[in-house]
Short mmCIF file of C-alpha atoms in Angstrom, two decimals:
data_model
loop_
_atom_site.label_atom_id
_atom_site.label_comp_id
_atom_site.label_asym_id
_atom_site.label_seq_id
_atom_site.Cartn_x
_atom_site.Cartn_y
_atom_site.Cartn_z
CA MET A 102 7.37 34.40 -45.98
CA SER A 103 6.69 31.46 -48.24
CA VAL A 104 4.61 28.34 -47.62
CA ARG A 105 5.87 25.06 -49.00
CA ALA A 106 3.35 22.94 -50.82
CA PRO A 107 2.54 19.59 -49.29
CA GLY A 108 4.16 16.56 -50.85
CA LYS A 109 2.39 13.30 -51.77
CA ILE A 110 3.87 10.03 -50.65
CA CYS A 111 2.31 6.59 -51.13
CA GLY A 112 -1.01 8.11 -52.09
CA SER A 113 -1.32 10.15 -48.86
CA LEU A 114 -0.74 13.84 -48.37
CA ILE A 115 1.77 14.78 -45.66
CA PRO A 116 3.20 18.18 -44.69
CA SER A 117 6.39 19.05 -46.53
CA SER A 118 8.10 19.62 -43.20
CA GLN A 119 8.10 15.85 -42.66
CA SER A 120 10.49 13.48 -44.31
CA PRO A 121 9.13 10.62 -46.44
CA ALA A 122 10.17 8.15 -43.72
CA GLN A 123 8.27 10.11 -41.07
CA GLY A 124 5.19 10.24 -43.26
CA SER A 125 5.22 6.50 -43.85
CA LEU A 126 5.65 5.86 -40.11
CA ASN A 127 2.67 8.03 -39.28
CA GLN A 128 0.58 6.12 -41.79
CA VAL A 129 1.55 2.82 -40.19
CA LEU A 130 0.70 4.12 -36.73
CA ARG A 131 -2.68 5.34 -37.96
CA ARG A 132 -3.39 1.98 -39.59
CA GLU A 133 -2.32 -0.13 -36.59
CA PRO A 134 -5.49 0.34 -34.47
CA ALA A 135 -7.59 -0.33 -37.54
CA ASN A 136 -5.59 -3.49 -38.21
CA ARG A 137 -6.14 -4.68 -34.68
CA ARG A 138 -9.85 -3.98 -34.97
CA ALA A 139 -9.93 -5.89 -38.25
CA THR A 140 -8.23 -8.85 -36.55
CA VAL A 141 -10.84 -8.91 -33.78
CA VAL A 142 -13.67 -8.58 -36.30
CA GLY A 143 -12.11 -11.34 -38.39
CA ILE A 144 -12.15 -13.73 -35.44
CA PHE A 145 -15.83 -13.20 -34.77
CA LEU A 146 -16.60 -13.33 -38.49
CA ARG A 147 -15.05 -16.80 -38.65
CA VAL A 148 -16.95 -17.84 -35.53
CA ALA A 149 -20.19 -16.52 -37.03
CA ARG A 150 -19.66 -18.39 -40.29
CA LEU A 151 -18.95 -21.61 -38.40
CA VAL A 152 -22.06 -21.20 -36.27
CA VAL A 153 -24.29 -20.44 -39.27
CA ARG A 154 -22.95 -23.36 -41.32
CA ARG A 155 -22.80 -25.96 -38.53
CA PRO A 156 -25.34 -24.98 -35.83
CA LEU A 157 -26.19 -28.57 -34.88
CA ILE A 158 -22.51 -29.43 -34.39
CA VAL A 159 -22.01 -26.42 -32.11
CA ILE A 160 -25.11 -27.26 -30.05
CA GLY A 161 -24.12 -30.92 -29.89
CA PHE A 162 -20.64 -30.00 -28.70
CA TRP A 163 -21.99 -28.02 -25.75
CA VAL A 164 -24.51 -30.68 -24.79
CA VAL A 165 -21.91 -33.46 -24.96
CA LEU A 166 -19.39 -31.32 -23.04
CA ALA A 167 -21.87 -30.71 -20.22
CA ALA A 168 -22.82 -34.40 -20.12
CA VAL A 169 -19.23 -35.67 -20.12
CA LEU A 170 -18.17 -33.23 -17.41
CA SER A 171 -21.19 -34.20 -15.28
CA VAL A 172 -20.22 -37.87 -15.48
CA THR A 173 -16.50 -37.28 -15.01
CA PHE A 174 -16.53 -35.00 -11.95
CA ALA A 175 -18.59 -34.94 -8.76
CA PRO A 176 -21.26 -32.24 -8.42
CA LEU A 177 -19.77 -28.95 -7.30
CA ALA A 178 -22.10 -28.73 -4.28
CA GLN A 179 -20.78 -32.08 -3.05
CA VAL A 180 -17.16 -31.04 -3.57
CA VAL A 181 -17.78 -27.86 -1.59
CA ARG A 182 -19.15 -29.90 1.32
CA GLU A 183 -16.07 -32.11 1.32
CA ARG A 184 -13.52 -29.31 1.26
CA HIS A 185 -12.42 -27.17 4.17
CA GLU A 186 -11.41 -23.56 3.63
CA GLU A 187 -10.38 -21.72 6.76
CA ILE A 188 -12.21 -18.45 7.35
CA LEU A 189 -8.99 -16.83 8.60
CA PRO A 190 -5.43 -17.25 7.25
CA SER A 191 -3.46 -20.04 8.93
CA ASP A 192 -0.92 -17.52 10.27
CA ALA A 193 -3.55 -15.35 11.96
CA PRO A 194 -2.80 -15.03 15.72
CA VAL A 195 -6.06 -16.69 16.78
CA MET A 196 -5.43 -19.66 14.46
CA VAL A 197 -1.87 -20.08 15.73
CA ALA A 198 -3.07 -19.95 19.35
CA ALA A 199 -5.80 -22.53 18.67
CA ARG A 200 -3.28 -24.99 17.18
CA GLN A 201 -0.91 -24.51 20.09
CA MET A 202 -3.70 -25.15 22.62
CA THR A 203 -4.82 -28.27 20.76
CA ASP A 204 -1.27 -29.66 20.63
CA SER A 205 -0.37 -28.75 24.21
CA PHE A 206 -3.47 -30.28 25.80
CA HIS A 207 -3.76 -33.19 23.32
CA GLU A 208 -7.35 -32.27 22.58
CA THR A 209 -9.62 -32.79 19.61
CA LYS A 210 -9.73 -29.94 17.12
CA ALA A 211 -12.05 -27.19 18.31
CA GLU A 212 -14.01 -27.23 15.07
CA ASN A 213 -14.87 -30.91 15.72
CA VAL A 214 -16.40 -30.41 19.17
CA ALA A 215 -20.19 -30.22 19.24
CA LEU A 216 -22.18 -29.25 22.33
CA VAL A 217 -25.29 -31.27 23.13
CA VAL A 218 -27.53 -29.11 25.32
CA LEU A 219 -30.31 -30.69 27.40
CA THR A 220 -32.85 -28.15 28.68
CA ASN A 221 -35.97 -28.16 30.81
CA GLU A 222 -37.65 -24.80 31.34
CA HIS A 223 -39.29 -26.13 34.51
CA GLY A 224 -35.99 -27.28 35.99
CA LEU A 225 -34.07 -30.50 35.36
CA THR A 226 -35.29 -33.52 37.34
CA ARG A 227 -33.97 -36.91 38.41
CA ALA A 228 -35.72 -38.45 35.38
CA ASP A 229 -33.92 -35.97 33.15
CA GLU A 230 -30.63 -37.05 34.69
CA ASP A 231 -31.42 -40.64 33.69
CA VAL A 232 -31.86 -39.45 30.12
CA TYR A 233 -28.53 -37.60 30.40
CA ARG A 234 -26.86 -40.84 31.58
CA THR A 235 -28.42 -42.82 28.73
CA LEU A 236 -27.28 -40.28 26.16
CA VAL A 237 -23.71 -40.22 27.49
CA ASP A 238 -23.59 -44.02 27.52
CA ARG A 239 -24.77 -44.27 23.90
CA LEU A 240 -22.29 -41.64 22.75
CA ARG A 241 -19.40 -43.43 24.47
CA ARG A 242 -20.31 -46.73 22.83
CA ASP A 243 -20.18 -45.12 19.38
CA THR A 244 -16.39 -45.33 19.01
CA ARG A 245 -16.61 -45.01 15.22
CA ASP A 246 -18.10 -41.51 15.22
CA VAL A 247 -17.21 -40.14 18.67
CA VAL A 248 -13.60 -39.52 19.71
CA MET A 249 -14.32 -37.72 22.99
CA VAL A 250 -17.17 -37.23 25.45
CA GLN A 251 -17.03 -34.98 28.52
CA ASP A 252 -19.74 -35.33 31.17
CA PHE A 253 -20.34 -35.02 34.90
CA ILE A 254 -21.44 -38.63 35.24
CA THR A 255 -17.97 -40.13 34.88
CA THR A 256 -16.30 -36.91 36.12
CA PRO A 257 -18.54 -35.40 38.87
CA PRO A 258 -16.43 -32.23 39.36
CA LEU A 259 -17.43 -31.17 35.84
CA GLN A 260 -21.05 -30.72 36.95
CA GLU A 261 -20.23 -27.24 38.18
CA VAL A 262 -19.05 -26.36 34.65
CA PHE A 263 -21.59 -28.30 32.58
CA ALA A 264 -24.72 -27.40 34.57
CA SER A 265 -26.33 -23.96 34.33
CA LYS A 266 -26.74 -21.86 37.47
CA ASP A 267 -30.53 -21.95 37.19
CA HIS A 268 -30.52 -25.79 36.91
CA LYS A 269 -32.33 -25.67 33.58
CA ALA A 270 -29.54 -26.82 31.21
CA TRP A 271 -26.80 -29.46 31.00
CA LEU A 272 -23.98 -29.65 28.47
CA VAL A 273 -22.31 -32.66 26.86
CA PRO A 274 -19.23 -31.74 24.75
CA VAL A 275 -18.74 -34.37 22.03
CA GLY A 276 -15.69 -34.72 19.79
CA ILE A 277 -16.72 -35.95 16.34
CA ALA A 278 -14.45 -38.04 14.11
CA GLY A 279 -13.11 -36.77 10.81
CA ASP A 280 -11.92 -33.44 9.48
CA ASN A 281 -14.53 -30.71 9.40
CA PRO A 282 -15.80 -30.69 6.71
CA SER A 283 -15.23 -34.05 5.02
CA PRO A 284 -17.44 -36.99 4.00
CA LYS A 285 -16.36 -38.88 7.14
CA PHE A 286 -17.19 -35.94 9.39
CA ASN A 287 -20.56 -35.30 7.74
CA GLU A 288 -21.59 -38.92 8.15
CA ALA A 289 -20.32 -39.04 11.75
CA TYR A 290 -22.14 -35.84 12.67
CA ALA A 291 -25.37 -37.14 11.16
CA ARG A 292 -25.14 -40.34 13.23
CA VAL A 293 -24.36 -38.42 16.43
CA ALA A 294 -27.34 -36.15 15.81
CA ASN A 295 -29.48 -39.25 15.26
CA ILE A 296 -28.33 -40.70 18.61
CA VAL A 297 -29.43 -37.52 20.35
CA LYS A 298 -32.77 -37.56 18.53
CA GLN A 299 -33.47 -41.23 19.31
CA THR A 300 -32.57 -40.76 22.99
CA LEU A 301 -34.99 -37.86 23.37
CA GLU A 302 -37.74 -39.84 21.62
CA GLN A 303 -37.75 -42.18 24.64
CA VAL A 304 -38.60 -39.39 27.04
CA PRO A 305 -42.03 -39.98 28.67
CA PRO A 306 -44.91 -37.94 27.20
CA GLY A 307 -45.48 -34.64 28.94
CA SER A 308 -41.83 -34.11 29.80
CA ALA A 309 -40.44 -30.67 29.00
CA LEU A 310 -36.94 -32.04 28.38
CA ALA A 311 -35.47 -30.97 25.02
CA ALA A 312 -32.11 -31.36 23.32
CA LYS A 313 -30.25 -29.21 20.85
CA ILE A 314 -26.81 -29.40 19.29
CA ALA A 315 -24.61 -26.30 19.10
CA GLY A 316 -21.00 -25.42 18.43
CA ILE A 317 -18.77 -24.93 15.41
CA PRO A 318 -19.64 -28.29 13.74
CA THR A 319 -23.34 -27.52 13.94
CA THR A 320 -22.75 -24.04 12.54
CA ALA A 321 -20.82 -25.53 9.60
CA VAL A 322 -23.44 -28.19 8.88
CA GLU A 323 -26.37 -25.78 9.13
CA LEU A 324 -24.51 -23.22 7.02
CA ALA A 325 -24.13 -25.80 4.26
CA ASP A 326 -27.77 -26.90 4.53
CA ILE A 327 -29.09 -23.33 4.53
CA GLY A 328 -26.75 -22.49 1.65
CA ASP A 329 -28.19 -25.36 -0.41
CA ARG A 330 -31.74 -24.23 0.28
CA ASP A 331 -30.87 -20.60 -0.43
CA LEU A 332 -29.18 -21.60 -3.68
CA GLY A 333 -32.38 -23.24 -4.88
CA LEU A 334 -34.41 -20.21 -3.85
CA ILE A 335 -31.97 -17.75 -5.42
CA THR A 336 -31.85 -19.72 -8.66
CA ALA A 337 -35.64 -20.00 -8.91
CA ALA A 338 -36.23 -16.34 -8.08
CA THR A 339 -33.51 -15.15 -10.48
CA VAL A 340 -34.75 -17.31 -13.35
CA ILE A 341 -38.34 -16.11 -12.85
CA MET A 342 -37.29 -12.44 -12.80
CA VAL A 343 -35.04 -12.90 -15.82
CA LEU A 344 -37.85 -14.59 -17.74
CA LEU A 345 -40.19 -11.72 -16.92
CA ILE A 346 -37.64 -9.15 -18.06
CA LEU A 347 -36.95 -10.99 -21.32
CA LEU A 348 -40.67 -11.46 -21.91
CA LEU A 349 -41.27 -7.73 -21.46
CA ILE A 350 -38.40 -6.85 -23.78
CA TYR A 351 -39.02 -9.33 -26.59
CA ARG A 352 -42.65 -10.42 -26.06
CA ASN A 353 -41.74 -13.75 -27.67
CA LEU A 354 -41.62 -17.08 -25.82
CA VAL A 355 -38.87 -18.64 -27.95
CA THR A 356 -36.71 -15.52 -27.83
CA MET A 357 -37.15 -15.53 -24.07
CA LEU A 358 -36.21 -19.19 -23.61
CA LEU A 359 -33.10 -19.34 -25.82
CA PRO A 360 -30.90 -17.29 -23.43
CA VAL A 361 -32.19 -19.31 -20.46
CA ALA A 362 -31.32 -22.61 -22.15
CA THR A 363 -27.88 -21.28 -23.07
CA ILE A 364 -27.23 -20.16 -19.50
CA GLY A 365 -28.39 -23.50 -18.10
CA ILE A 366 -26.03 -25.57 -20.28
CA SER A 367 -23.09 -23.21 -19.75
CA MET A 368 -23.69 -23.18 -16.00
CA VAL A 369 -23.55 -26.97 -15.82
CA ALA A 370 -20.30 -26.96 -17.80
CA ALA A 371 -18.74 -24.21 -15.66
CA GLN A 372 -19.67 -25.87 -12.37
CA GLN A 373 -18.22 -29.20 -13.45
CA ILE A 374 -15.03 -27.59 -14.74
CA ILE A 375 -14.55 -25.87 -11.39
CA SER A 376 -15.34 -29.14 -9.62
CA GLY A 377 -12.56 -30.83 -11.59
CA LEU A 378 -10.12 -27.98 -10.89
CA ALA A 379 -11.01 -28.15 -7.19
CA GLY A 380 -9.78 -31.73 -7.20
CA MET A 381 -6.45 -30.39 -8.48
CA GLY A 382 -6.18 -27.78 -5.74
CA LEU A 383 -8.37 -24.84 -6.76
CA GLY A 384 -9.86 -23.27 -3.63
CA ILE A 385 -13.64 -23.14 -3.43
CA SER A 386 -16.19 -22.39 -0.73
CA GLN A 387 -19.93 -22.47 -0.13
CA GLN A 388 -20.20 -18.92 -1.41
CA THR A 389 -18.59 -19.96 -4.70
CA VAL A 390 -21.70 -21.82 -5.88
CA VAL A 391 -24.05 -19.02 -4.82
CA PHE A 392 -22.04 -16.30 -6.57
CA MET A 393 -21.53 -18.47 -9.66
CA THR A 394 -25.26 -18.83 -10.13
CA ALA A 395 -25.96 -15.11 -9.85
CA ILE A 396 -22.98 -14.02 -11.96
CA MET A 397 -23.56 -16.48 -14.79
CA ILE A 398 -27.26 -15.69 -15.04
CA GLY A 399 -26.58 -11.96 -15.01
CA ALA A 400 -23.71 -12.11 -17.50
CA GLY A 401 -25.50 -14.61 -19.74
CA VAL A 402 -28.62 -12.45 -20.01
CA ASP A 403 -26.49 -9.36 -20.58
CA TYR A 404 -24.59 -10.94 -23.48
CA ALA A 405 -27.80 -12.41 -24.93
CA VAL A 406 -29.51 -9.02 -24.94
CA PHE A 407 -26.52 -7.54 -26.77
CA LEU A 408 -26.61 -10.14 -29.52
CA ILE A 409 -30.38 -10.50 -29.92
CA SER A 410 -30.95 -6.74 -30.00
CA ARG A 411 -28.36 -6.25 -32.74
CA TYR A 412 -29.82 -9.23 -34.65
CA HIS A 413 -33.29 -7.69 -34.45
CA GLU A 414 -31.94 -4.38 -35.75
CA TYR A 415 -30.73 -6.08 -38.91
CA LEU A 416 -33.91 -8.13 -39.27
CA ARG A 417 -36.02 -4.97 -39.28
CA ARG A 418 -34.11 -3.89 -42.39
CA GLY A 419 -35.53 -6.88 -44.26
CA LEU A 420 -32.34 -8.93 -44.69
CA ASP A 421 -31.80 -12.70 -44.56
CA SER A 422 -31.78 -14.27 -41.06
CA ASP A 423 -28.42 -16.04 -41.45
CA GLN A 424 -26.79 -12.92 -42.88
CA ASP A 425 -28.27 -10.81 -40.10
CA LEU A 426 -26.93 -13.15 -37.43
CA THR A 427 -23.48 -13.18 -39.03
CA ARG A 428 -23.41 -9.39 -39.13
CA ALA A 429 -24.76 -9.12 -35.58
CA LEU A 430 -22.21 -11.50 -34.07
CA THR A 431 -19.36 -9.96 -36.06
CA GLY A 432 -20.29 -6.48 -34.87
CA ILE A 433 -21.28 -7.12 -31.27
CA GLY A 434 -18.81 -9.94 -30.51
CA LYS A 435 -15.99 -7.59 -29.60
CA VAL A 436 -18.30 -5.69 -27.24
CA ILE A 437 -19.26 -8.90 -25.45
CA ALA A 438 -15.60 -9.95 -25.31
CA ALA A 439 -14.57 -6.61 -23.80
CA SER A 440 -17.34 -6.84 -21.20
CA ALA A 441 -16.43 -10.41 -20.25
CA ALA A 442 -12.70 -9.66 -20.07
CA THR A 443 -13.28 -6.65 -17.82
CA VAL A 444 -15.40 -8.63 -15.37
CA ALA A 445 -13.10 -11.67 -15.41
CA VAL A 446 -9.97 -9.61 -14.71
CA THR A 447 -11.77 -7.82 -11.89
CA PHE A 448 -12.66 -11.11 -10.25
CA LEU A 449 -9.11 -12.40 -10.67
CA GLY A 450 -7.96 -9.45 -8.57
CA MET A 451 -9.62 -11.11 -5.57
CA ILE A 452 -6.84 -13.72 -5.43
CA PHE A 453 -4.68 -11.13 -3.67
CA THR A 454 -6.94 -11.06 -0.59
CA ARG A 455 -5.80 -12.95 2.51
CA LEU A 456 -9.27 -14.09 3.53
CA GLU A 457 -9.86 -17.39 1.74
CA LEU A 458 -13.58 -16.67 1.82
CA PHE A 459 -12.88 -14.07 -0.88
CA SER A 460 -9.74 -15.38 -2.56
CA THR A 461 -11.46 -18.67 -3.41
CA ILE A 462 -14.30 -16.85 -5.17
CA GLY A 463 -12.16 -14.84 -7.62
CA PRO A 464 -10.75 -17.55 -9.94
CA ALA A 465 -14.04 -19.47 -10.02
CA MET A 466 -15.96 -16.33 -10.96
CA ALA A 467 -13.46 -15.40 -13.66
CA LEU A 468 -13.75 -18.88 -15.15
CA SER A 469 -17.56 -18.74 -14.95
CA VAL A 470 -17.68 -15.45 -16.84
CA SER A 471 -15.34 -16.88 -19.49
CA VAL A 472 -17.60 -19.91 -20.01
CA ALA A 473 -20.65 -17.64 -20.17
CA PHE A 474 -18.90 -15.57 -22.85
CA LEU A 475 -18.00 -18.61 -24.95
CA ALA A 476 -21.57 -19.88 -24.76
CA ALA A 477 -22.92 -16.45 -25.71
CA VAL A 478 -20.87 -16.28 -28.93
CA THR A 479 -21.29 -19.93 -29.98
CA LEU A 480 -24.16 -21.82 -28.36
CA LEU A 481 -26.68 -18.96 -28.30
CA PRO A 482 -26.18 -17.91 -31.96
CA ALA A 483 -26.34 -21.58 -33.01
CA THR A 484 -29.79 -21.91 -31.46
CA MET A 485 -30.75 -18.57 -33.00
CA VAL A 486 -29.77 -19.88 -36.45
CA LEU A 487 -32.24 -22.77 -36.20
CA ALA A 488 -35.01 -20.64 -34.70
CA GLY A 489 -34.39 -17.68 -37.00
CA ARG A 490 -34.71 -19.74 -40.17
CA ARG A 491 -38.20 -20.70 -39.05
CA GLY A 492 -39.18 -17.17 -38.05
CA TRP A 493 -39.59 -18.10 -34.39
CA ILE A 494 -37.54 -15.21 -33.03
CA ALA A 495 -38.67 -12.42 -35.33
CA PRO A 496 -38.76 -9.06 -33.56
CA LYS A 497 -41.99 -7.50 -32.41
CA LYS A 498 -42.87 -3.88 -32.98
CA ASP A 499 -40.30 -1.59 -31.35
CA LEU A 500 -42.11 0.26 -28.56
CA THR A 501 -39.22 2.08 -26.92
CA SER A 502 -37.19 3.66 -29.74
CA ARG A 503 -39.05 6.99 -29.43
CA LEU A 504 -38.45 7.02 -25.68
CA TRP A 505 -34.69 6.54 -26.04
CA ARG A 506 -34.49 8.99 -28.91
CA ARG A 507 -36.20 11.69 -26.87
CA SER A 508 -33.97 10.87 -23.92
CA GLY A 509 -30.87 11.22 -26.08
CA ILE A 510 -32.06 14.53 -27.51
CA HIS A 511 -32.70 15.96 -24.02
CA ILE A 512 -29.26 14.85 -22.79
CA VAL A 513 -27.49 16.40 -25.78
CA ARG A 514 -29.40 19.67 -25.40
CA ARG A 515 -28.90 19.97 -21.62
CA PRO A 516 -25.80 17.95 -20.73
CA VAL A 517 -24.88 20.02 -17.66
CA ALA A 518 -28.32 19.71 -16.08
CA HIS A 519 -28.38 15.94 -16.61
CA LEU A 520 -24.84 15.58 -15.27
CA VAL A 521 -25.64 17.56 -12.11
CA ALA A 522 -28.86 15.62 -11.52
CA SER A 523 -27.07 12.28 -11.96
CA VAL A 524 -24.26 13.25 -9.58
CA VAL A 525 -26.73 14.45 -6.93
CA ILE A 526 -28.67 11.18 -7.10
CA LEU A 527 -25.49 9.10 -6.93
CA ILE A 528 -24.14 11.08 -3.96
CA PHE A 529 -27.45 10.56 -2.13
CA LEU A 530 -27.36 6.82 -2.75
CA ALA A 531 -23.68 6.57 -1.81
CA SER A 532 -24.34 8.41 1.46
CA CYS A 533 -26.52 5.49 2.56
CA SER A 534 -23.31 3.52 3.15
CA SER A 535 -22.69 5.68 6.23
CA LEU A 536 -25.69 3.95 7.86
CA MET A 537 -24.15 0.49 7.45
CA ARG A 538 -22.73 -1.20 10.54
CA SER A 539 -20.63 -4.18 9.45
CA SER A 540 -19.59 -7.08 11.66
CA TYR A 541 -18.04 -10.52 11.20
CA ASP A 542 -19.19 -13.11 13.71
CA ASP A 543 -19.60 -16.76 12.73
#
């Protein structure tokens, strides 16, 4: 048996059993992934050079973009209030039945009917009936905001339906003008609620008569109001926690504030872009704004930690700040891009759901993550260029490298034990889902 010596083609050794053409093809295939990686690296290298050379232009672009978008389009929260996204698909049986009932009986849309409830825990009196009459009369005179009033004053047989069996509550169904929600409806509802409030203010002192408004319109209005308050609370709590985390990691005020400033500007830009797209037909909902805030803060901090940590690694080697930032962005940019693309594509998958509550969130979230990514690889490094040249974001002493090194050594030495422990913990946490009892009741 003889062994043929390998041949040398184009400077590379290949087995003699291959033809020259096969050897060249294999070389091309081996080089192709490297070429693609070089292309990706080249893109971020050009971005890094632009950011380092023209940081003020990059920062100015983002600030002007956010300002122009804010002037051009209405605030996203306002657009959400003015748009109506059905909770269920329009072809759902209950939605079809509701439309048929409305058309057949020539009634106001069900979502526009509010219920004014007058209650007296001690029992409704003749004086309370006078208040009921006054309220009904005022509502009927408001032809601009009220399209329908049902009461037992003008229609006595309805008293059996609109009065509770214990004689402690009376109902007044009121049809409110405008589509729910819309600016016209919101204004009409506010004026109707004010009529109810003013009528009850004339009740003699000491009376136990009270009035509340219920029904689908009230649920929608209160949902929007509570959502606005929750959004402020969520934003404040998230920002405070993020600041604490960044402060613990970097122990530097400027390093802590740069990601927050970047997230703030990018969030304004993203919200206004989505507001403009909503005017062109993009579906949005109240949950869109809430999720946007959480996702953009989370993604923005994540990308910032990637970049700043790599930048600090190079700084600790004693190199120039601009060179370190260029190397950091060139190296970590593709990681940030892969992370952003994965999350964005995942959110886009939500467009296939039939519930508009979820399908409206997907595209907005994907766009938000994309804007957060662009800000992380342009706006954030531009601010880091200016701060880094002045030594404002120099790294502090690394306190955790020994911890992670020891952790890595233990995992490498005992991989099976760590794997088993991790799986056991995850199974325990996943089993908690069996205790969840989900429901969907507006």
